Coordinates of N, CA, C and O in Angstrom, one line a residue:
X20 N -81.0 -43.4 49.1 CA -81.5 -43.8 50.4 C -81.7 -42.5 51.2 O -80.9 -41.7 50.9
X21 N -82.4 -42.1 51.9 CA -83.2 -40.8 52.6 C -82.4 -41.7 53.9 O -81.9 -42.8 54.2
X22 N -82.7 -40.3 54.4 CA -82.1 -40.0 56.0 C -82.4 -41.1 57.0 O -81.7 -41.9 57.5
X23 N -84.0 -40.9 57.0 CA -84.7 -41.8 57.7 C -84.5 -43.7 57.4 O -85.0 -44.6 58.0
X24 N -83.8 -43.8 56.4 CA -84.5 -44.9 55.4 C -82.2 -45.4 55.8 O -81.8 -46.6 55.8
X25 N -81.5 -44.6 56.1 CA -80.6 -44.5 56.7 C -80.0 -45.7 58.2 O -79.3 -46.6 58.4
X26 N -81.2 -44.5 59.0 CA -81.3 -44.5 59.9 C -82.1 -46.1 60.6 O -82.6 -46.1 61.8
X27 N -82.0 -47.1 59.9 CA -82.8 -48.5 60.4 C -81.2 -49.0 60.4 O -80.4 -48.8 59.5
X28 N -81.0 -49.7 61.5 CA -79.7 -50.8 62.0 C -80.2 -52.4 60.7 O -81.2 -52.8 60.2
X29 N -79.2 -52.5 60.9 CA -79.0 -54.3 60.1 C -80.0 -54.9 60.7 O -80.7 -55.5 59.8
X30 N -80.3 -55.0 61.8 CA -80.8 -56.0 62.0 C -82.4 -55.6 62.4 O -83.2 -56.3 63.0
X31 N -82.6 -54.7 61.9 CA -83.9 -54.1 62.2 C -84.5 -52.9 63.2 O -85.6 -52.3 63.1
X32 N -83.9 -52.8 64.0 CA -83.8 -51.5 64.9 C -83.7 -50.2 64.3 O -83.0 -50.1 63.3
X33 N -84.4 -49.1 64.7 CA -84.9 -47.7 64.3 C -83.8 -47.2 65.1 O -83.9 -47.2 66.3
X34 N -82.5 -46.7 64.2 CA -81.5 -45.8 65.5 C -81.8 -44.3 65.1 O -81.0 -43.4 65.4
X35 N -83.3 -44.0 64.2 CA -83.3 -42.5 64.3 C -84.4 -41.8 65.6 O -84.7 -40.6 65.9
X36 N -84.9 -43.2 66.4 CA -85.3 -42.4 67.6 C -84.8 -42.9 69.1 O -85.3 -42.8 70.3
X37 N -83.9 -43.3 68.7 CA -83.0 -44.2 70.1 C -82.1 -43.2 70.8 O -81.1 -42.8 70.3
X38 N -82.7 -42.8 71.8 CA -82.6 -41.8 72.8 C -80.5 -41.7 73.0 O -80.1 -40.7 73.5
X39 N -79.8 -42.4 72.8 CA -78.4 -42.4 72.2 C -78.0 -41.7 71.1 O -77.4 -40.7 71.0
X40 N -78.7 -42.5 70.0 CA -78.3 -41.4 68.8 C -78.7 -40.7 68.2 O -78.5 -40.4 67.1
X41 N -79.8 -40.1 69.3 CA -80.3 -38.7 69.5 C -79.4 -37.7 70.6 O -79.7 -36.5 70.4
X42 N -78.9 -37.9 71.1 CA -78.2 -37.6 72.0 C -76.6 -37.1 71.5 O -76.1 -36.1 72.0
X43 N -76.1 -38.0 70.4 CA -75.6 -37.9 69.7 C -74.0 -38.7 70.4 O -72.8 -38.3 70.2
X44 N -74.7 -40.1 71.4 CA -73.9 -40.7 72.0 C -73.3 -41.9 71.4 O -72.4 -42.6 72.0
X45 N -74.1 -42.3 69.9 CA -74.1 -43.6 69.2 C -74.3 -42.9 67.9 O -75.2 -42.0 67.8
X46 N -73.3 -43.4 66.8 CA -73.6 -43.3 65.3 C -74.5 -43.6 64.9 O -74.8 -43.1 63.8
X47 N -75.3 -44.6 65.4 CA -76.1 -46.1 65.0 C -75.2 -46.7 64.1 O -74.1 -46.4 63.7
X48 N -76.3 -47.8 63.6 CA -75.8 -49.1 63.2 C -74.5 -48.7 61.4 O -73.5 -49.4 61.2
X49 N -74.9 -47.8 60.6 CA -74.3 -47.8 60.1 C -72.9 -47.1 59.4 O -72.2 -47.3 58.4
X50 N -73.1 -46.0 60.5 CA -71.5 -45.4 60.7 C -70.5 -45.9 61.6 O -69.3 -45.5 61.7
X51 N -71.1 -47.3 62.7 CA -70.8 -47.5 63.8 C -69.5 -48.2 63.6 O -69.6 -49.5 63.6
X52 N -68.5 -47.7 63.4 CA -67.1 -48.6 62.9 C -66.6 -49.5 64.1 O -66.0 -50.5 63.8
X53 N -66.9 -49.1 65.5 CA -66.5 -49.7 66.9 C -67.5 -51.1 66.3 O -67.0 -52.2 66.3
X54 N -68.5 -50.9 66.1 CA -69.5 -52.2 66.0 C -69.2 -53.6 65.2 O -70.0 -54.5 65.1
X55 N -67.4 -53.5 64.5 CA -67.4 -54.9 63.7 C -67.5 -56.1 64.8 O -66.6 -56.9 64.5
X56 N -68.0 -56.3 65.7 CA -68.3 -57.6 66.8 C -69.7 -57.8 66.4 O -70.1 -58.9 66.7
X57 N -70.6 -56.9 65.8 CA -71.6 -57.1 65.0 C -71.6 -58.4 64.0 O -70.8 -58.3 63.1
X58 N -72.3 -59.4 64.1 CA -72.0 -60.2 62.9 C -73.3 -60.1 62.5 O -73.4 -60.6 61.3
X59 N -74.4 -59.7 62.9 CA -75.7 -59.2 61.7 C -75.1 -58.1 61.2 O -74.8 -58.6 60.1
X60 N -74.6 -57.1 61.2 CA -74.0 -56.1 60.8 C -72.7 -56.4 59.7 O -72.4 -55.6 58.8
X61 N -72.2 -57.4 60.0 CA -70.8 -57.8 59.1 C -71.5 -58.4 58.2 O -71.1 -58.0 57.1
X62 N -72.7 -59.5 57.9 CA -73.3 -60.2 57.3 C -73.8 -59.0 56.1 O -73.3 -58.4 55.1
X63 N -74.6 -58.9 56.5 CA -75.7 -57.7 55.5 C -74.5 -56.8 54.9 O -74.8 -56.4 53.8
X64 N -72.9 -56.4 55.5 CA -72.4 -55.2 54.8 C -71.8 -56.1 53.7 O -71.8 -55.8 52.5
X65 N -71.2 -57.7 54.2 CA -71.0 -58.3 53.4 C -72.0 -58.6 51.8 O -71.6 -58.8 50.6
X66 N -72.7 -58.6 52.0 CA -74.1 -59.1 51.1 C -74.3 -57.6 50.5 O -74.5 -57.9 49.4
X67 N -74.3 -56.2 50.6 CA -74.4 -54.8 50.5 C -76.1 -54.9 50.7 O -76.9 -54.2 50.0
X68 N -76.5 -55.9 51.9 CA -77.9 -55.1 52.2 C -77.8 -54.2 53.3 O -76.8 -54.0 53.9
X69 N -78.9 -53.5 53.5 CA -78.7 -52.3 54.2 C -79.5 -53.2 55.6 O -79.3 -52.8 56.8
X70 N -80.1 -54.2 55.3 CA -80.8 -54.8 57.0 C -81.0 -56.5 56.7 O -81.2 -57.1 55.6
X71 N -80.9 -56.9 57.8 CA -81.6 -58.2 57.2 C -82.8 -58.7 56.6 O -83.0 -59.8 56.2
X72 N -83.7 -57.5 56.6 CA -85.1 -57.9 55.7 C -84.8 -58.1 54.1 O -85.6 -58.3 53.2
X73 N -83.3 -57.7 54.1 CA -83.1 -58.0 52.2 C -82.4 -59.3 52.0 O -81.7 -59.5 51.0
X74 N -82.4 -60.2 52.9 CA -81.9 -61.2 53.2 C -82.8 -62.5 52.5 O -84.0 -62.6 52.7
X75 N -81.9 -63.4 51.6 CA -83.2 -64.1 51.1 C -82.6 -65.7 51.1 O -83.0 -66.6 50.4
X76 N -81.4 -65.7 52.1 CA -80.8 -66.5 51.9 C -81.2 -68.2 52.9 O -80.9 -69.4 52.7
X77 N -82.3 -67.1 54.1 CA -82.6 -68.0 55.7 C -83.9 -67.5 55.8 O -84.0 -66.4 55.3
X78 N -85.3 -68.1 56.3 CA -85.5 -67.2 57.4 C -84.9 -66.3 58.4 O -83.7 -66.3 58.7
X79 N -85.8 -65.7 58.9 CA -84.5 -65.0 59.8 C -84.5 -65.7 61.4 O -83.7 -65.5 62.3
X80 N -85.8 -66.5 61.1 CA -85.5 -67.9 62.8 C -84.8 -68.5 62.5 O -84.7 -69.4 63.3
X81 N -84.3 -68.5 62.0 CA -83.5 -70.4 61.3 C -81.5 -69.5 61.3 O -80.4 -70.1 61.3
X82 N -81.9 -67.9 61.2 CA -80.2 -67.4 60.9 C -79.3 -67.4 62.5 O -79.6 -66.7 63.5
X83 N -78.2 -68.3 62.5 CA -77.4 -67.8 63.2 C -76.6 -66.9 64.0 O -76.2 -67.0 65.2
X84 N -76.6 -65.8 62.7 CA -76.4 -65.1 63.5 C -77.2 -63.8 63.9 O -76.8 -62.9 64.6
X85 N -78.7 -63.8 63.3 CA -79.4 -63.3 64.0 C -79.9 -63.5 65.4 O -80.4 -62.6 66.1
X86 N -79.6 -65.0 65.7 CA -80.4 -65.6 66.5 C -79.0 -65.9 67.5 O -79.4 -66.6 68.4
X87 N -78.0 -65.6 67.6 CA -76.6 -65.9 68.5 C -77.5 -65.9 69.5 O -78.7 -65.9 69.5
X88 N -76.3 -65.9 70.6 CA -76.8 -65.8 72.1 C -76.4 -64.3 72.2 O -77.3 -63.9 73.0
X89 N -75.8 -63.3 72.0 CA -75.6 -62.1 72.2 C -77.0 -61.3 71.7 O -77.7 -60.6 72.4
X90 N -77.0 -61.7 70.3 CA -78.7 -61.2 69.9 C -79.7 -61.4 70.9 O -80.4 -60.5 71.2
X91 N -79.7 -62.7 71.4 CA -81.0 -63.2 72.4 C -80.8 -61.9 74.1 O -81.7 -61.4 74.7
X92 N -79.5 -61.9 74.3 CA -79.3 -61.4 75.3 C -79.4 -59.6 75.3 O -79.7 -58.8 76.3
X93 N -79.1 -59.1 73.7 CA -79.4 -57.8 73.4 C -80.7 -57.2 73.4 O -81.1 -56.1 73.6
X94 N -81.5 -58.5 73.0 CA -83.3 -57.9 73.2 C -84.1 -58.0 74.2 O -85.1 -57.4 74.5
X95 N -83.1 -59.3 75.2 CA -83.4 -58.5 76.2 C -83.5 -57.9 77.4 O -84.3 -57.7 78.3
X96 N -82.1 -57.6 77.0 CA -82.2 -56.1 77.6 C -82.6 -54.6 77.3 O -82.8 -53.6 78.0
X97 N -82.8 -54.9 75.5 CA -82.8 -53.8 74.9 C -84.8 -53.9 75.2 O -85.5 -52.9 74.9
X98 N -85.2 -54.8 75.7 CA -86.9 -55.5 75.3 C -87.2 -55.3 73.9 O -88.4 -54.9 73.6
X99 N -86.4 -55.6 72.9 CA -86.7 -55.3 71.6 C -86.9 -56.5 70.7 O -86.3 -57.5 71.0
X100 N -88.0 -56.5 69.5 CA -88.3 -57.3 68.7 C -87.7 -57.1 67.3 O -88.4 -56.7 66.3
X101 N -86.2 -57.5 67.3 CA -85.7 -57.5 65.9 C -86.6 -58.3 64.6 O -86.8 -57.9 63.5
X102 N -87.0 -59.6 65.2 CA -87.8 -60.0 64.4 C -88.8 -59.7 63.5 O -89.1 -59.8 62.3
X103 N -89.5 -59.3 64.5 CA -91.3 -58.3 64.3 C -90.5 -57.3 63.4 O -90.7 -57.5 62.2
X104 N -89.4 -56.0 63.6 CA -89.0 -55.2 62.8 C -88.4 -55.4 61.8 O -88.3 -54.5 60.9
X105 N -87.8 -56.8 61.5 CA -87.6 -57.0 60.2 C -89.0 -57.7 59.2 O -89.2 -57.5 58.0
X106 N -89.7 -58.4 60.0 CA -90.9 -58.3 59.2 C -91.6 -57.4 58.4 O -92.0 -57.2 57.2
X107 N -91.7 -56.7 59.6 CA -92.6 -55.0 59.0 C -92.0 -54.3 58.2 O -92.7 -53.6 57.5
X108 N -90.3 -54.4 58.1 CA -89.7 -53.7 57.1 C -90.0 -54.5 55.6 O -90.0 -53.9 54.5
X109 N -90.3 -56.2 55.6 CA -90.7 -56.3 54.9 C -91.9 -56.5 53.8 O -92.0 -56.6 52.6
X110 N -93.0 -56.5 55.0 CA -94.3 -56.1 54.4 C -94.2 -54.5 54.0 O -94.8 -54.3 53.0
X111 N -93.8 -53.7 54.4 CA -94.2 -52.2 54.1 C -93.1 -51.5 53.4 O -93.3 -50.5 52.7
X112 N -91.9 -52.1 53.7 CA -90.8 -51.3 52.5 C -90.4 -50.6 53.6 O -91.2 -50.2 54.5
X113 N -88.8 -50.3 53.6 CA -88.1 -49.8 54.7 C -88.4 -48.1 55.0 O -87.9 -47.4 55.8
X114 N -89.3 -47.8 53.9 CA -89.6 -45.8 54.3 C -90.6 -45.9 54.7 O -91.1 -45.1 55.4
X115 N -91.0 -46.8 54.4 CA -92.8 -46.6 55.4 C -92.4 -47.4 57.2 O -93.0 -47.3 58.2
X116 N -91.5 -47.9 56.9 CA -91.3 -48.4 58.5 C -90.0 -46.9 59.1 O -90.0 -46.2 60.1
X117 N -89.6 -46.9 58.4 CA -89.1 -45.5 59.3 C -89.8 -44.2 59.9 O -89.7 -43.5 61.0
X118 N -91.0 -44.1 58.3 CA -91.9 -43.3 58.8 C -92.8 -43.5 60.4 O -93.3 -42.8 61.3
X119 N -92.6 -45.1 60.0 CA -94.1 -45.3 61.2 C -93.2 -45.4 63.1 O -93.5 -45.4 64.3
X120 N -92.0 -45.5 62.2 CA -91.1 -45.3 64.0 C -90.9 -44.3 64.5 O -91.0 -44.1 65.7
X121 N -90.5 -43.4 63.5 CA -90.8 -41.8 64.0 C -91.7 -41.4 64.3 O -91.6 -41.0 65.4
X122 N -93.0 -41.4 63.7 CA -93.8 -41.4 64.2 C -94.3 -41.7 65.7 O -95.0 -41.0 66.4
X123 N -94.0 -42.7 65.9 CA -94.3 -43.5 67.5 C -93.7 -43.2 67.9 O -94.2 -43.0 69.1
X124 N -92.2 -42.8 67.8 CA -91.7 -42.5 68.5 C -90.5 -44.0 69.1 O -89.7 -43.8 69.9
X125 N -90.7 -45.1 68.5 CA -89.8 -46.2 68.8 C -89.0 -46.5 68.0 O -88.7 -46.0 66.8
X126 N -88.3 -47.6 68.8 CA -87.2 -47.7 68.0 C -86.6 -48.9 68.0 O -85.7 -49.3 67.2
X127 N -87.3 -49.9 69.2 CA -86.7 -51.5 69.4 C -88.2 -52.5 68.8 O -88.2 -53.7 68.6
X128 N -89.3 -51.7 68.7 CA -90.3 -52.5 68.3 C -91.6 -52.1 67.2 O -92.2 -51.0 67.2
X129 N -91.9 -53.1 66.4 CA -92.4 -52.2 65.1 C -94.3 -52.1 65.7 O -94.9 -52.9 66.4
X130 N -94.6 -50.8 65.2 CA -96.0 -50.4 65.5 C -97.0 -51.2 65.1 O -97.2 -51.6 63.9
X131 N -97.8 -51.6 66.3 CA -99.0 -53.0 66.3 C -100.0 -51.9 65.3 O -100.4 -50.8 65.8
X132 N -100.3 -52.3 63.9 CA -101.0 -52.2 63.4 C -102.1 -52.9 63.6 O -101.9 -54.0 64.1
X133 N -103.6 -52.4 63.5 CA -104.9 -53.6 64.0 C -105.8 -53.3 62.4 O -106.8 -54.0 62.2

């Protein structure tokens, strides 16, 4: 697994350009040992995926605990599309979505291809 390829949270979020753990105020998602209140995070470490797009058990509308009320209330505040980012991770494969977030420069929403 590469740095960048690392650096994608469980649940689809880019924590290699999130102005925190750049900062070096947040582990991100998978050193983040404070984070077991995470249950996308407990789910996927349980399963040994690295995000929910390796998930083949739900949609990811239909998952619980993607979809809690903490998730709903995390995006938005965070204004982020975990959904859209686990998509894209899985049309393109999780290095080419790392690539394309560095690149942009984001980190809560995956890049509007046209």
């Amino acid at each position: 697994m590469t740095e960048k390829e690392f650096n994608v949270a469980a649940c689809g979020l880019y924590c290699g350009t999130c102005r925190r753990f750049l900062n070096g105020k947040c582990p991100g998602c998978a050193n983040n040992d404070k984070a077991s209140w995470c249950s996308v995070r407990n789910c996927c470490k349980e399963h040994g995926w690295m995000s929910c797009a390796e998930c083949n058990l739900m949609p990811i509308e239909r998952c619980p605990k993607f979809n809690a009320f903490i998730s709903k209330v995390f995006g938005f505040v965070f204004r982020s599309d975990r959904g859209a980012c686990i998509r894209r991770i899985r049309e393109i494969g999780v290095e080419n979505f790392a690539k394309e977030m560095t690149e942009s420069g984001n980190y809560n929403r995956p890049v509007k291809k046209h």
